Coordinates of C-alpha atoms in Angstrom, one line a residue:
X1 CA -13.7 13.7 -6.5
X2 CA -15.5 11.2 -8.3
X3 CA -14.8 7.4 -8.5
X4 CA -15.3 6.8 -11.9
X5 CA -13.2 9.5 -12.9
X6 CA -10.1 7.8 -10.6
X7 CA -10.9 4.4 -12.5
X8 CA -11.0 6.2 -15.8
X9 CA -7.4 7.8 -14.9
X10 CA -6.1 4.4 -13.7
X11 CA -7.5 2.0 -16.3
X12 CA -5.9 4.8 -18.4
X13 CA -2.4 3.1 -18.0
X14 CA -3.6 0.1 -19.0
X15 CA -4.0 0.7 -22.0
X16 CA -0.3 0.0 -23.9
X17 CA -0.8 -3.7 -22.5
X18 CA -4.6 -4.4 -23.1
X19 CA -3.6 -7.3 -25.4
X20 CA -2.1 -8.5 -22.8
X21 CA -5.0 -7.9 -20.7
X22 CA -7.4 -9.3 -23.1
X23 CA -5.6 -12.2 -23.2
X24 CA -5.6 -13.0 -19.6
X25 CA -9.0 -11.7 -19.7
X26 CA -9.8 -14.8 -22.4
X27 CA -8.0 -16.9 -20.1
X28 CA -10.1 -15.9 -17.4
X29 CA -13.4 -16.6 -19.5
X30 CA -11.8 -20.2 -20.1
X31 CA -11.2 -20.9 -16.2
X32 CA -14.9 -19.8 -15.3
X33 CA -16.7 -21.5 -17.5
X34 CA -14.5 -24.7 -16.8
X35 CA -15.3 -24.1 -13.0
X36 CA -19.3 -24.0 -14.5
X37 CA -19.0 -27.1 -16.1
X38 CA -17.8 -29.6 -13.3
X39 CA -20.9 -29.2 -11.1
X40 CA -23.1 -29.9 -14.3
X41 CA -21.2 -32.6 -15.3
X42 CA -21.6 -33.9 -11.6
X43 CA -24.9 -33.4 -11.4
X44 CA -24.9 -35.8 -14.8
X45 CA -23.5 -38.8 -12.8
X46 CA -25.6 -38.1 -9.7
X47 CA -28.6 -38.6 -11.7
X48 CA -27.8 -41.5 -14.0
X49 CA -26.6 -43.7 -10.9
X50 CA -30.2 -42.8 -8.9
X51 CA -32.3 -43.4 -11.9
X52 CA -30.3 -46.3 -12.8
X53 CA -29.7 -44.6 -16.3
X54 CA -25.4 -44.6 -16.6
X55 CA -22.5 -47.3 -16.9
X56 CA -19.3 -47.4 -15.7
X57 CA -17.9 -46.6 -18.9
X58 CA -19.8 -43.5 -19.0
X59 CA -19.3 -42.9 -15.4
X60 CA -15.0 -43.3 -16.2
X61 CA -15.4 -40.9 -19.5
X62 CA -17.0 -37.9 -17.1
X63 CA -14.5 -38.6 -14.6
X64 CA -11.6 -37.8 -17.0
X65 CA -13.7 -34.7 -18.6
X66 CA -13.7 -33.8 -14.7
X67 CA -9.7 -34.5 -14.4
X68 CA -9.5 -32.3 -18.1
X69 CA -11.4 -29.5 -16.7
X70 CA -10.1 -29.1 -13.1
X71 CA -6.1 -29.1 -15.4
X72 CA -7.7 -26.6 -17.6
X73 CA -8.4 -24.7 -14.8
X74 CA -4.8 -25.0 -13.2
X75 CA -2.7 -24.0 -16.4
X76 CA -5.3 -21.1 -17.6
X77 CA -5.5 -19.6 -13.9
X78 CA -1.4 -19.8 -13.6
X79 CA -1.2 -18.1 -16.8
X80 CA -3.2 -15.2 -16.1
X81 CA -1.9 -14.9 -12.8
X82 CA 1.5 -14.5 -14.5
X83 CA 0.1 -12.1 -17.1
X84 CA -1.5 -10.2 -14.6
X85 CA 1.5 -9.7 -12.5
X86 CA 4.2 -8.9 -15.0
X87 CA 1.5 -6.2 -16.7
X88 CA 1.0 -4.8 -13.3
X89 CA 4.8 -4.1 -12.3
X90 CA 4.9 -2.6 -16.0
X91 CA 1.6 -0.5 -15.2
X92 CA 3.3 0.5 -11.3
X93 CA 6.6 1.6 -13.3
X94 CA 4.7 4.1 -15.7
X95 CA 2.4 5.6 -13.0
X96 CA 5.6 5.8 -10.8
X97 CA 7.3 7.4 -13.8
X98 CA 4.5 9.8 -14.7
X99 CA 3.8 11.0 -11.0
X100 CA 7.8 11.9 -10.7
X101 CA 8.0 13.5 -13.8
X102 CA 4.9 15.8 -13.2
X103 CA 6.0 16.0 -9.5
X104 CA 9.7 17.8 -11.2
X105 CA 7.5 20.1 -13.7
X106 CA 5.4 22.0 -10.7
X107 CA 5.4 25.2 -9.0
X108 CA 7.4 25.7 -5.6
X109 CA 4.8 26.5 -3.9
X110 CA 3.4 23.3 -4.0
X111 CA 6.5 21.9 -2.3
X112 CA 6.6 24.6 0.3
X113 CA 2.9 23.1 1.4
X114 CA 3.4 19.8 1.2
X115 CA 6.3 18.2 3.5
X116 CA 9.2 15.4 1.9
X117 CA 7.8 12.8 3.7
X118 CA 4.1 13.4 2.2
X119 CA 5.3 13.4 -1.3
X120 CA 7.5 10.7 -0.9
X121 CA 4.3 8.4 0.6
X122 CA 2.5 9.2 -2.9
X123 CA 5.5 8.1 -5.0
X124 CA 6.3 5.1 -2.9
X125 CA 3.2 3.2 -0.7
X126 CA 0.5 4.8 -2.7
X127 CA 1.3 3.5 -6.3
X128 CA 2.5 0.0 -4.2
X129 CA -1.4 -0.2 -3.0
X130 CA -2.4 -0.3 -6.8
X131 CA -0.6 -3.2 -7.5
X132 CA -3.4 -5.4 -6.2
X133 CA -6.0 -3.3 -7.9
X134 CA -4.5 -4.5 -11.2
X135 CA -3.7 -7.9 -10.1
X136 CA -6.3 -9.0 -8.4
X137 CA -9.7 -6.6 -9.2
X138 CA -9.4 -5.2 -12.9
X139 CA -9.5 -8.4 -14.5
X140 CA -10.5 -10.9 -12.3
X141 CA -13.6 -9.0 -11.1
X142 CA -14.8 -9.2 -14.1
X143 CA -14.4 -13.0 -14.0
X144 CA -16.4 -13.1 -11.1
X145 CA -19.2 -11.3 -12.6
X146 CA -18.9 -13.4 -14.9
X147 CA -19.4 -16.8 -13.0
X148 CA -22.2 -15.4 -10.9
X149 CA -24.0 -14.2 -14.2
X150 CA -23.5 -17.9 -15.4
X151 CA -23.9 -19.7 -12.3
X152 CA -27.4 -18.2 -11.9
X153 CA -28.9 -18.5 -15.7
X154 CA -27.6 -22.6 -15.6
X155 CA -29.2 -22.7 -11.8
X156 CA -32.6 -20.7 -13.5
X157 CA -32.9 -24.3 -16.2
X158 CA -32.8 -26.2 -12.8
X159 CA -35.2 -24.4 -10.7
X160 CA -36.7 -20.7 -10.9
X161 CA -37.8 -20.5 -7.7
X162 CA -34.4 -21.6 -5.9
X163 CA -32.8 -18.9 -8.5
X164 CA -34.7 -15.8 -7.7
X165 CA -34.5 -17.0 -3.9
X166 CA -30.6 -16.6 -4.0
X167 CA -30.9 -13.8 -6.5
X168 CA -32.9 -11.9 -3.3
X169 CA -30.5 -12.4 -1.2
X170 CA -27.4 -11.7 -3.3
X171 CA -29.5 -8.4 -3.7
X172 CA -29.4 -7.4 -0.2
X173 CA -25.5 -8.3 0.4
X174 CA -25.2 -6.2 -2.5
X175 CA -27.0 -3.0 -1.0
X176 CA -25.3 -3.8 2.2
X177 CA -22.1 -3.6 0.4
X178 CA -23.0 -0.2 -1.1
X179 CA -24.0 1.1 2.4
X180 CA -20.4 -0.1 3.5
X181 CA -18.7 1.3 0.8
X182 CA -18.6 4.9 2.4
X183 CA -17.3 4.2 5.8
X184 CA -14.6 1.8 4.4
X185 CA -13.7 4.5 2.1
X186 CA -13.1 7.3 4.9
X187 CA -11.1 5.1 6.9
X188 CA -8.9 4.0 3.8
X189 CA -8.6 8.0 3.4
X190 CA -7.5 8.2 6.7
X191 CA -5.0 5.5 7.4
X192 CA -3.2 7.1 4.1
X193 CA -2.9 10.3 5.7
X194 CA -1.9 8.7 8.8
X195 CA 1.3 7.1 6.8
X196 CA 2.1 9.9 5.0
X197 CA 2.0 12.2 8.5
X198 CA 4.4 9.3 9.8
X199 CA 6.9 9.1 6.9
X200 CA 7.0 12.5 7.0
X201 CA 7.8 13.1 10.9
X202 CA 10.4 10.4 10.5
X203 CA 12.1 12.3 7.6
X204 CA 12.0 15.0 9.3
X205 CA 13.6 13.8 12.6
X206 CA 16.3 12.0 11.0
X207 CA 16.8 14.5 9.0
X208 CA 17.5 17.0 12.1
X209 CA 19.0 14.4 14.4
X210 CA 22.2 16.4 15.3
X211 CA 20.4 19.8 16.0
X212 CA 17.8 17.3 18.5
X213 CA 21.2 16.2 20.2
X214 CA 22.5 19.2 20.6
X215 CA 19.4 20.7 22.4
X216 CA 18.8 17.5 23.9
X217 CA 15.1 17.3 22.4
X218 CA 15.2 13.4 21.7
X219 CA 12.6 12.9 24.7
X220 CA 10.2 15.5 23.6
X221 CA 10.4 14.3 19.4
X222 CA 9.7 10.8 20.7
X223 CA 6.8 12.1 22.2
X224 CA 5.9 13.7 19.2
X225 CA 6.3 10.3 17.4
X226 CA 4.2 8.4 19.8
X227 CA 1.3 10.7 18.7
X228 CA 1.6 10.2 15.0
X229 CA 2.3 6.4 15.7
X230 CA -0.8 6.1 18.2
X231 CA -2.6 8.0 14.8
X232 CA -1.8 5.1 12.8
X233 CA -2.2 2.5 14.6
X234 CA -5.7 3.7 15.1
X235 CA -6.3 4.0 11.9
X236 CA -5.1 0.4 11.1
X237 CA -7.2 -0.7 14.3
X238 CA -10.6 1.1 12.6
X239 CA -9.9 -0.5 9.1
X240 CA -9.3 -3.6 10.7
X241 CA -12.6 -3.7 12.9
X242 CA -14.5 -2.5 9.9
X243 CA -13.3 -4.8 7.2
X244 CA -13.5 -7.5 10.4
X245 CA -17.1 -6.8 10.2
X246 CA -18.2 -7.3 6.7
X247 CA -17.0 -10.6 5.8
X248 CA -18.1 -12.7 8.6
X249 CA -21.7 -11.0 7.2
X250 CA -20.5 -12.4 3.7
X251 CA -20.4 -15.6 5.3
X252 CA -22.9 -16.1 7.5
X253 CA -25.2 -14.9 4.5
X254 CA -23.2 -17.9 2.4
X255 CA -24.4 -20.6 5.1
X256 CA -27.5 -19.4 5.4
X257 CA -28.6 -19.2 1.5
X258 CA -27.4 -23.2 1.3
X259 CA -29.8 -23.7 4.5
X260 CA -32.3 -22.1 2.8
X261 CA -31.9 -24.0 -0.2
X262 CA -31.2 -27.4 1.2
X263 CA -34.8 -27.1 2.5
X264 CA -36.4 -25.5 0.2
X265 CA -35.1 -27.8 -2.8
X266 CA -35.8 -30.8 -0.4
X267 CA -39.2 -30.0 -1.2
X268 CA -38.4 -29.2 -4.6
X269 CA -36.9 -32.9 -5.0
X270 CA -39.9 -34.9 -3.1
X271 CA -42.2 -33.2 -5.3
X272 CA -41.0 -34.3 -8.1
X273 CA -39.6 -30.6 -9.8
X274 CA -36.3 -30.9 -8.8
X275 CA -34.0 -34.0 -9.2
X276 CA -31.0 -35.2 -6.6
X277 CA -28.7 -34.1 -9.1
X278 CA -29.7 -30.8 -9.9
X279 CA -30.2 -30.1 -6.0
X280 CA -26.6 -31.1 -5.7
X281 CA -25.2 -29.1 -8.4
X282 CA -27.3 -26.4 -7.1
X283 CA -25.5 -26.4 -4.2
X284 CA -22.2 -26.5 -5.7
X285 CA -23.3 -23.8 -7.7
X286 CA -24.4 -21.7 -4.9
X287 CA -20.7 -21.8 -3.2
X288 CA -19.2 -20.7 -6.6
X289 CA -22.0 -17.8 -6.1
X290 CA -20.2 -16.9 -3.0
X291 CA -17.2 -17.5 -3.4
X292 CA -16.6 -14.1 -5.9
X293 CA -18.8 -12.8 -3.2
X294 CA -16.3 -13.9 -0.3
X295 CA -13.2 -12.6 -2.8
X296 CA -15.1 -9.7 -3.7
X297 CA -15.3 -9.1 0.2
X298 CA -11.1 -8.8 -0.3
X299 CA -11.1 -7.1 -3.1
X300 CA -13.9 -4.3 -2.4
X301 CA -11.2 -4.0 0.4
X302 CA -8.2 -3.8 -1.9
X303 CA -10.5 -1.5 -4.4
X304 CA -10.8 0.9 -1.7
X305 CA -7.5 1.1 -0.7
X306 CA -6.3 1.3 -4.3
X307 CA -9.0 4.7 -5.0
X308 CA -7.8 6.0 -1.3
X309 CA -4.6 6.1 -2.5
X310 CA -5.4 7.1 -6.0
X311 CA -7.6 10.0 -5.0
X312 CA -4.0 11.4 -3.3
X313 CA -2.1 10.7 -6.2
X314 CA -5.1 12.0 -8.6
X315 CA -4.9 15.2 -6.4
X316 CA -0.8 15.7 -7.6
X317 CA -1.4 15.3 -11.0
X318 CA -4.7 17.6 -10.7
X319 CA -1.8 20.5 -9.6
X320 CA -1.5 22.5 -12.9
X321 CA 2.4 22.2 -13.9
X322 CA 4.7 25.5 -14.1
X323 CA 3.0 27.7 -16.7
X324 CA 6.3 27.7 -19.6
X325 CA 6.3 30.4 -22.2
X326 CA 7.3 29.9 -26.0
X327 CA 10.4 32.6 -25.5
X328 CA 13.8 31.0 -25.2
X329 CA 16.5 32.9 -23.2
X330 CA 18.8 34.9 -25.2
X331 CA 22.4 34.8 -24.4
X332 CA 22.4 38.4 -25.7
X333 CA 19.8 39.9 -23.0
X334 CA 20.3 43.2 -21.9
X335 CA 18.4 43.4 -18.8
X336 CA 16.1 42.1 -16.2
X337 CA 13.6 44.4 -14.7
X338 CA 11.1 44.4 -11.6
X339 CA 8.8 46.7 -11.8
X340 CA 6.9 48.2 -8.8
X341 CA 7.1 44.4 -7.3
X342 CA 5.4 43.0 -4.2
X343 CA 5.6 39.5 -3.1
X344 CA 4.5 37.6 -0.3
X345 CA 4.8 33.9 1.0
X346 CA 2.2 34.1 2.7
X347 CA -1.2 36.3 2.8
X348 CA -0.1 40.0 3.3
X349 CA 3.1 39.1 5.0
X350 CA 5.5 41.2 2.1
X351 CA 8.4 40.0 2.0
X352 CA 9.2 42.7 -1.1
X353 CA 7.5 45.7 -1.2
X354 CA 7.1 48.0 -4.3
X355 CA 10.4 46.7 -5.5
X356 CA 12.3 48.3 -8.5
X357 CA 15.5 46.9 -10.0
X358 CA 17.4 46.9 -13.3
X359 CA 20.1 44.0 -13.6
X360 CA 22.2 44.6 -16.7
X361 CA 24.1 42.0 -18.6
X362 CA 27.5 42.2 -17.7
X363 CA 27.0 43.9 -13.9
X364 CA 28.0 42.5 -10.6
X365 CA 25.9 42.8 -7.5
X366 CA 26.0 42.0 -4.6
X367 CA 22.7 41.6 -2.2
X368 CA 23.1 42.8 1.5
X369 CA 20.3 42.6 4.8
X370 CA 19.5 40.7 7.3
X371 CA 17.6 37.5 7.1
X372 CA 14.1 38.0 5.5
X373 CA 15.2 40.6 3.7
X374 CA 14.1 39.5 0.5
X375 CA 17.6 38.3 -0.9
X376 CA 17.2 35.1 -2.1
X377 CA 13.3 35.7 -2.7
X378 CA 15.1 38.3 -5.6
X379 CA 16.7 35.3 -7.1
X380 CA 13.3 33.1 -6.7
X381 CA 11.4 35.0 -8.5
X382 CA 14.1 36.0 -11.5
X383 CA 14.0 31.9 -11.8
X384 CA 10.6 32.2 -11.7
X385 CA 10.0 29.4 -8.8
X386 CA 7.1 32.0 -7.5
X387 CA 5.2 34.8 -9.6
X388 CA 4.7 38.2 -7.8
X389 CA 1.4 39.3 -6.7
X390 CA 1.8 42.8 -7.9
X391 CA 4.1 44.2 -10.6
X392 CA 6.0 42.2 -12.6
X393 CA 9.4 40.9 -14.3
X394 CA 10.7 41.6 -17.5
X395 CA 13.6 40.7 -19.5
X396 CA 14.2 42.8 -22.2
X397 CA 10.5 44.3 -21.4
X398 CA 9.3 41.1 -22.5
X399 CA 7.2 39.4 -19.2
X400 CA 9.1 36.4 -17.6
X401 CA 6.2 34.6 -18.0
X402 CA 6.2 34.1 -21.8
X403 CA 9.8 32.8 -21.7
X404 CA 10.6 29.6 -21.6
X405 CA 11.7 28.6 -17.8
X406 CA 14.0 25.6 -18.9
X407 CA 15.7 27.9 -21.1
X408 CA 16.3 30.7 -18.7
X409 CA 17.3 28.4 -15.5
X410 CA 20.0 26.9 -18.2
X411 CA 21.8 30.4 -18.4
X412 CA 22.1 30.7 -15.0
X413 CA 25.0 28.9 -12.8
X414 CA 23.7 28.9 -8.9
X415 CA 25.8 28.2 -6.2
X416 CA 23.6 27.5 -2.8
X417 CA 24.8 27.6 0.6
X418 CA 23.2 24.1 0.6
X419 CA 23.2 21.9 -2.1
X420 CA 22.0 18.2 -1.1
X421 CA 20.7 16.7 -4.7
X422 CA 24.7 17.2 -5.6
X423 CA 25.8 15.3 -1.9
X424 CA 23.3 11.9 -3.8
X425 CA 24.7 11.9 -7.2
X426 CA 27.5 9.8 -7.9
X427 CA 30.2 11.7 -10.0
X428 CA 33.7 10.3 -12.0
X429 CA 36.5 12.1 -10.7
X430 CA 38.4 13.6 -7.2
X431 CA 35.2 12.8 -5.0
X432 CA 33.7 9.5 -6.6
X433 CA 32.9 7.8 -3.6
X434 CA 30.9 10.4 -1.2
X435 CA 32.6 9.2 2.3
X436 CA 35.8 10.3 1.1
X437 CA 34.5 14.3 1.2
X438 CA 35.4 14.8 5.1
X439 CA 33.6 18.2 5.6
X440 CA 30.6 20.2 4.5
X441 CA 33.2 22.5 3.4
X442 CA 34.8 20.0 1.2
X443 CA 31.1 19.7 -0.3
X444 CA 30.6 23.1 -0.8
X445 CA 34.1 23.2 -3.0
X446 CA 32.9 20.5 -5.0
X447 CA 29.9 21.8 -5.8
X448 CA 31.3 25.1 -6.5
X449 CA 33.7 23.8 -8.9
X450 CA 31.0 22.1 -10.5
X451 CA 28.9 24.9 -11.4
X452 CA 31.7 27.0 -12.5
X453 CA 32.5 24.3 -14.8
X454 CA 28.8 24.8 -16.5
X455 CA 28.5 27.3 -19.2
X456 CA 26.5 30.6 -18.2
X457 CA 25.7 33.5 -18.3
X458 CA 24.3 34.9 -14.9
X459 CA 26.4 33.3 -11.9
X460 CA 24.3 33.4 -8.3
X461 CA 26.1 32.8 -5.6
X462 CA 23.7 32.2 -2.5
X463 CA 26.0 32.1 0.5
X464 CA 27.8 29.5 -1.1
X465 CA 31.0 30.6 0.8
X466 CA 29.5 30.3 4.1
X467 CA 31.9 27.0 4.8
X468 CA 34.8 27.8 3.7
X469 CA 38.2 29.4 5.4
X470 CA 39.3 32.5 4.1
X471 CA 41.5 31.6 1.9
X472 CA 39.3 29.3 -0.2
X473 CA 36.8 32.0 -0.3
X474 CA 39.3 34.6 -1.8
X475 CA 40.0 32.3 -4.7
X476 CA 36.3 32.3 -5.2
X477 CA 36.7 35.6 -4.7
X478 CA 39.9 35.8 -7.8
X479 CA 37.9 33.8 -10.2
X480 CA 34.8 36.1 -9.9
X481 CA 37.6 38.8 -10.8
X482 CA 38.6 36.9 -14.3
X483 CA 34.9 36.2 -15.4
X484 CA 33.8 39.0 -18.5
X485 CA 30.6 39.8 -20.0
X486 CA 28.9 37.7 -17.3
X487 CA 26.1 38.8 -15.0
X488 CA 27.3 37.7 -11.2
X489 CA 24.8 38.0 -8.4
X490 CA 26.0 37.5 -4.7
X491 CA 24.1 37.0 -1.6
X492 CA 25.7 37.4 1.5
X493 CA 26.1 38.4 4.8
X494 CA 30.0 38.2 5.0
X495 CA 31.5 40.8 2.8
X496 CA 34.9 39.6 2.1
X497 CA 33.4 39.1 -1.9
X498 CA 32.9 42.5 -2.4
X499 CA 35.2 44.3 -5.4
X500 CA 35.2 48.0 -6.5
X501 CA 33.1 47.6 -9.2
X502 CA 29.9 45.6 -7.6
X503 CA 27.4 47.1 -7.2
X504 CA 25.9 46.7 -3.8
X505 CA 22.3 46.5 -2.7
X506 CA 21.3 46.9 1.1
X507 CA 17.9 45.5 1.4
X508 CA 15.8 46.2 4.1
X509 CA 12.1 45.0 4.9
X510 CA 11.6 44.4 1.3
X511 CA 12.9 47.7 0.5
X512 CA 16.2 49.0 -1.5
X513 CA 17.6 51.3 1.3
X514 CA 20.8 51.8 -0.7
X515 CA 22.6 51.0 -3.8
X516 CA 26.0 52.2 -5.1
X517 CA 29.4 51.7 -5.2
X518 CA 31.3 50.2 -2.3
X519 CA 33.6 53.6 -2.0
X520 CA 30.3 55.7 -3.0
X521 CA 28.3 54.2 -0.2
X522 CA 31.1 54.4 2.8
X523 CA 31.5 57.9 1.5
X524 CA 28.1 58.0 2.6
X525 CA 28.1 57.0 5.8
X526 CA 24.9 54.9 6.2
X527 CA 23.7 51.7 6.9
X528 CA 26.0 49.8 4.6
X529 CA 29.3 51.4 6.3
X530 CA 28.1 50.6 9.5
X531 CA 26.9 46.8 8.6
X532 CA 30.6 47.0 6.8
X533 CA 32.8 48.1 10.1
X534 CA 31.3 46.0 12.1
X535 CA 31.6 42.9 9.7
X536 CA 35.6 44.2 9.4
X537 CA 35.6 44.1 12.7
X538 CA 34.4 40.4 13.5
X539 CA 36.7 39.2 11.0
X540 CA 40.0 41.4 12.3
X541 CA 38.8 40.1 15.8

């Protein structure tokens, strides 16, 4: 992935405030060459008092221009500073906004390969680490340039020779800085996926705290976390050591260039080509040289850090969104077809195999197997959260993929076994506050009633009534009864929501091993009247 195209993509968001920008990049311009006139200005009173050429008057009228421009340089660097931070919360929010709304609009495979706790890193610490990269490098690097560029063309009226000589060695902490661009880079890489491998093992354990308890796996998940902690704090170490050793080189070669020139323009001076004044400002000149040097030591660091993290988040919004047909849903569909369908999770592991089924507006099935089955993979794909790999879906013989998915997810009214984005959302009403719901069945009835309450026209229920008593499930069971001219889907292994005119389909490996009737199929005698007794059985029991 290429740098420039991450900086393209990032100054990208910049643009709604580049007045804004602009104007702290004005201020900016007025700071540096305020921070170029001092030393001249110095240098100016050095060399009237030696050649016996200034007054005191003139000597008090610098000294305030001095007091004017070091002011100037207080108020214009405090307002940029402000500008720069207010544009780059503003910039954060949008990126932040962007990513989670592109994050919403993609495929579900891309969620089943990448873990909560990864994408939650890229929404949260990785757009944090830009921050500084507008702050403190998109503007103010620039600046810097800007000084050196100046520094050295005022320092070239001086003295050529003591220019090019700290124009040499500017030029080889430069290519050093290239050479060290690379390794700093990887380790940035790294220590981001070290964080995100982190986060995500912490999710995950709290997440699963209970089920640890009960199989008393505490012991073993801390030595889990030790790992990914040990990870990180190597990676922290490594960046630590090799940012550690760049700067003191930034430094030493800062000492060493005023060594250089002290001697060398002492020469300069007894010659005759180089006065006390200009050697001084020289020198002054030659920290503000290094000094964008020194910062641009920090922010090479914070630059790196900010494309690290930008190459993850650049590699989210590279992930092509859920292809959306123009077709809106009709109310009035007749059916939805799969046609010679095989789908897979993962490479040649079917989980449906040449699968064939016509749902007709106004029917009522109910889905029956064991787990893997393909059950809910049926409903996945009619909501078209996956795409098969052979075959295909049609409503109305029209392909699912040229309707629109918004559309068609909008007719449908799913209830899941497990529905956690409803637990997070406060609601008016019987369960405002969330503590007051004092079971997971108590959840599921809220939920339930809250989907009912939505207007459809397919109804999925995905062994929603899994926690609930009997007698809650059988008015489930009673409203299902009353509901007309609606589609009703249920996936279950109990079978207390079975009616006489479902139509039941026992799934097995993939496969539609039966379908009929409830009476039809015990008439029968096969699988489903066996999985049926026995289910009679554990309940009678």
């Amino acid at each position: 992935m290429n740098d420039k195209n991450i900086i393209f993509w990032l100054v990208s968001f910049a643009k709604p405030y580049m007045k804004w920008l602009i104007f702290a990049f004005v201020s900016m311009a007025i700071v540096a060459s305020f921070e170029l006139v001092i030393p001249y200005k110095i240098k100016f009173v050095i060399d009237g008092i030696v050649n016996s050429e200034i007054d005191k008057q003139a000597i008090k009228t610098t000294s305030f221009q001095i007091l004017f421009f070091i002011f100037g340089i207080f108020i214009f660097s405090s307002l940029f500073s402000y500008i720069l931070n207010i544009t780059g919360q503003k910039i954060m929010y949008k990126i932040r906004e962007t990513l989670f709304s592109h994050i919403l609009k993609l495929p579900q495979n891309f969620f089943d390969k990448n873990d909560v706790g990864r994408i939650t890193t890229r929404v949260t610490n990785d757009i944090n680490a830009l921050n500084e990269f507008y702050t403190n490098v998109l503007v103010q690097f620039v600046k810097d340039f800007l000084v050196i560029i100046g520094v050295l063309i005022i320092m070239a009226t001086f003295n050529l020779f003591l220019t090019l000589t700290v124009l040499v060695i500017n030029i080889f902490v430069i290519i050093l800085a290239m050479l060290y661009r690379e390794k700093l880079r990887k380790v940035y890489t790294k220590l981001r996926r070290t964080i995100a491998e982190l986060n995500s093992f912490i999710n995950e354990s709290i997440r699963g705290i209970s089920i640890l308890k009960i199989y008393s796996k505490e012991s073993l998940n801390y030595s889990r976390f030790e790992e990914y902690s040990e990870n990180n704090y190597s990676a922290n170490i490594e960046q630590m050591y090799t940012f550690a050793m760049f700067r003191p080189f930034i430094e030493f070669a800062s000492v060493f260039t005023t060594a250089v020139i002290i001697w060398l323009g002492s020469k300069e001076v007894i010659g005759g080509s180089l006065s006390i004044g200009e050697l001084l400002a020289i020198l002054f000149y030659l920290r503000m040289v290094f000094k964008p040097i020194l910062d641009l030591a920090d922010k090479y660091n914070i630059l790196q850090s900010a494309l690290a993290a930008s190459e993850n988040l650049f590699k989210i919004m590279s992930v092509k969104s859920e292809k959306v047909g123009g077709t809106r849903f009709s109310q009035d569909f007749f059916k939805i077809s799969f046609k010679n369908v095989w789908f897979s999770y993962e490479d040649n592991v079917w989980v449906l195999k040449n699968f064939n089924l016509d749902i007709r507006k106004g029917e009522s099935f109910v889905l029956i197997g064991s787990t893997g089955s393909g059950k809910t993979t049926i409903l996945n794909l009619i909501l078209g959260f996956y795409k098969p790999q052979k075959g295909e879906i049609l409503i109305d013989n029209k392909p699912l993929d040229s309707f629109d998915l918004q559309s068609l997810r909008n007719s449908f009214s799913v209830i899941m076994q497990d529905t956690p984005l409803f637990n997070n959302v406060p609601e008016q009403g019987e369960y405002h506050n969330i503590n007051e719901i004092r079971s997971i069945g108590e959840k599921q009835i809220k939920n339930i009633k809250t989907m009912l309450d939505k207007p459809f026209q397919i109804i999925v229920l995905d062994e929603a009534t899994s926690n609930l008593d009997l007698d809650l499930e059988k008015d489930v069971k009673d409203y299902l009864n009353k509901i007309e001219d609606k589609t009703s889907i249920v996936i279950a292994h109990r079978l207390n929501l079975i009616k006489d005119k479902d139509i039941i389909i026992f799934l097995k490996d993939g496969k539609i091993v039966e379908i009929g009737k409830h009476r039809d199929l015990m008439l029968k005698k096969g699988e489903y009247s066996s999985v049926f007794y026995l289910n009679q059985k554990f309940y009678r029991t």
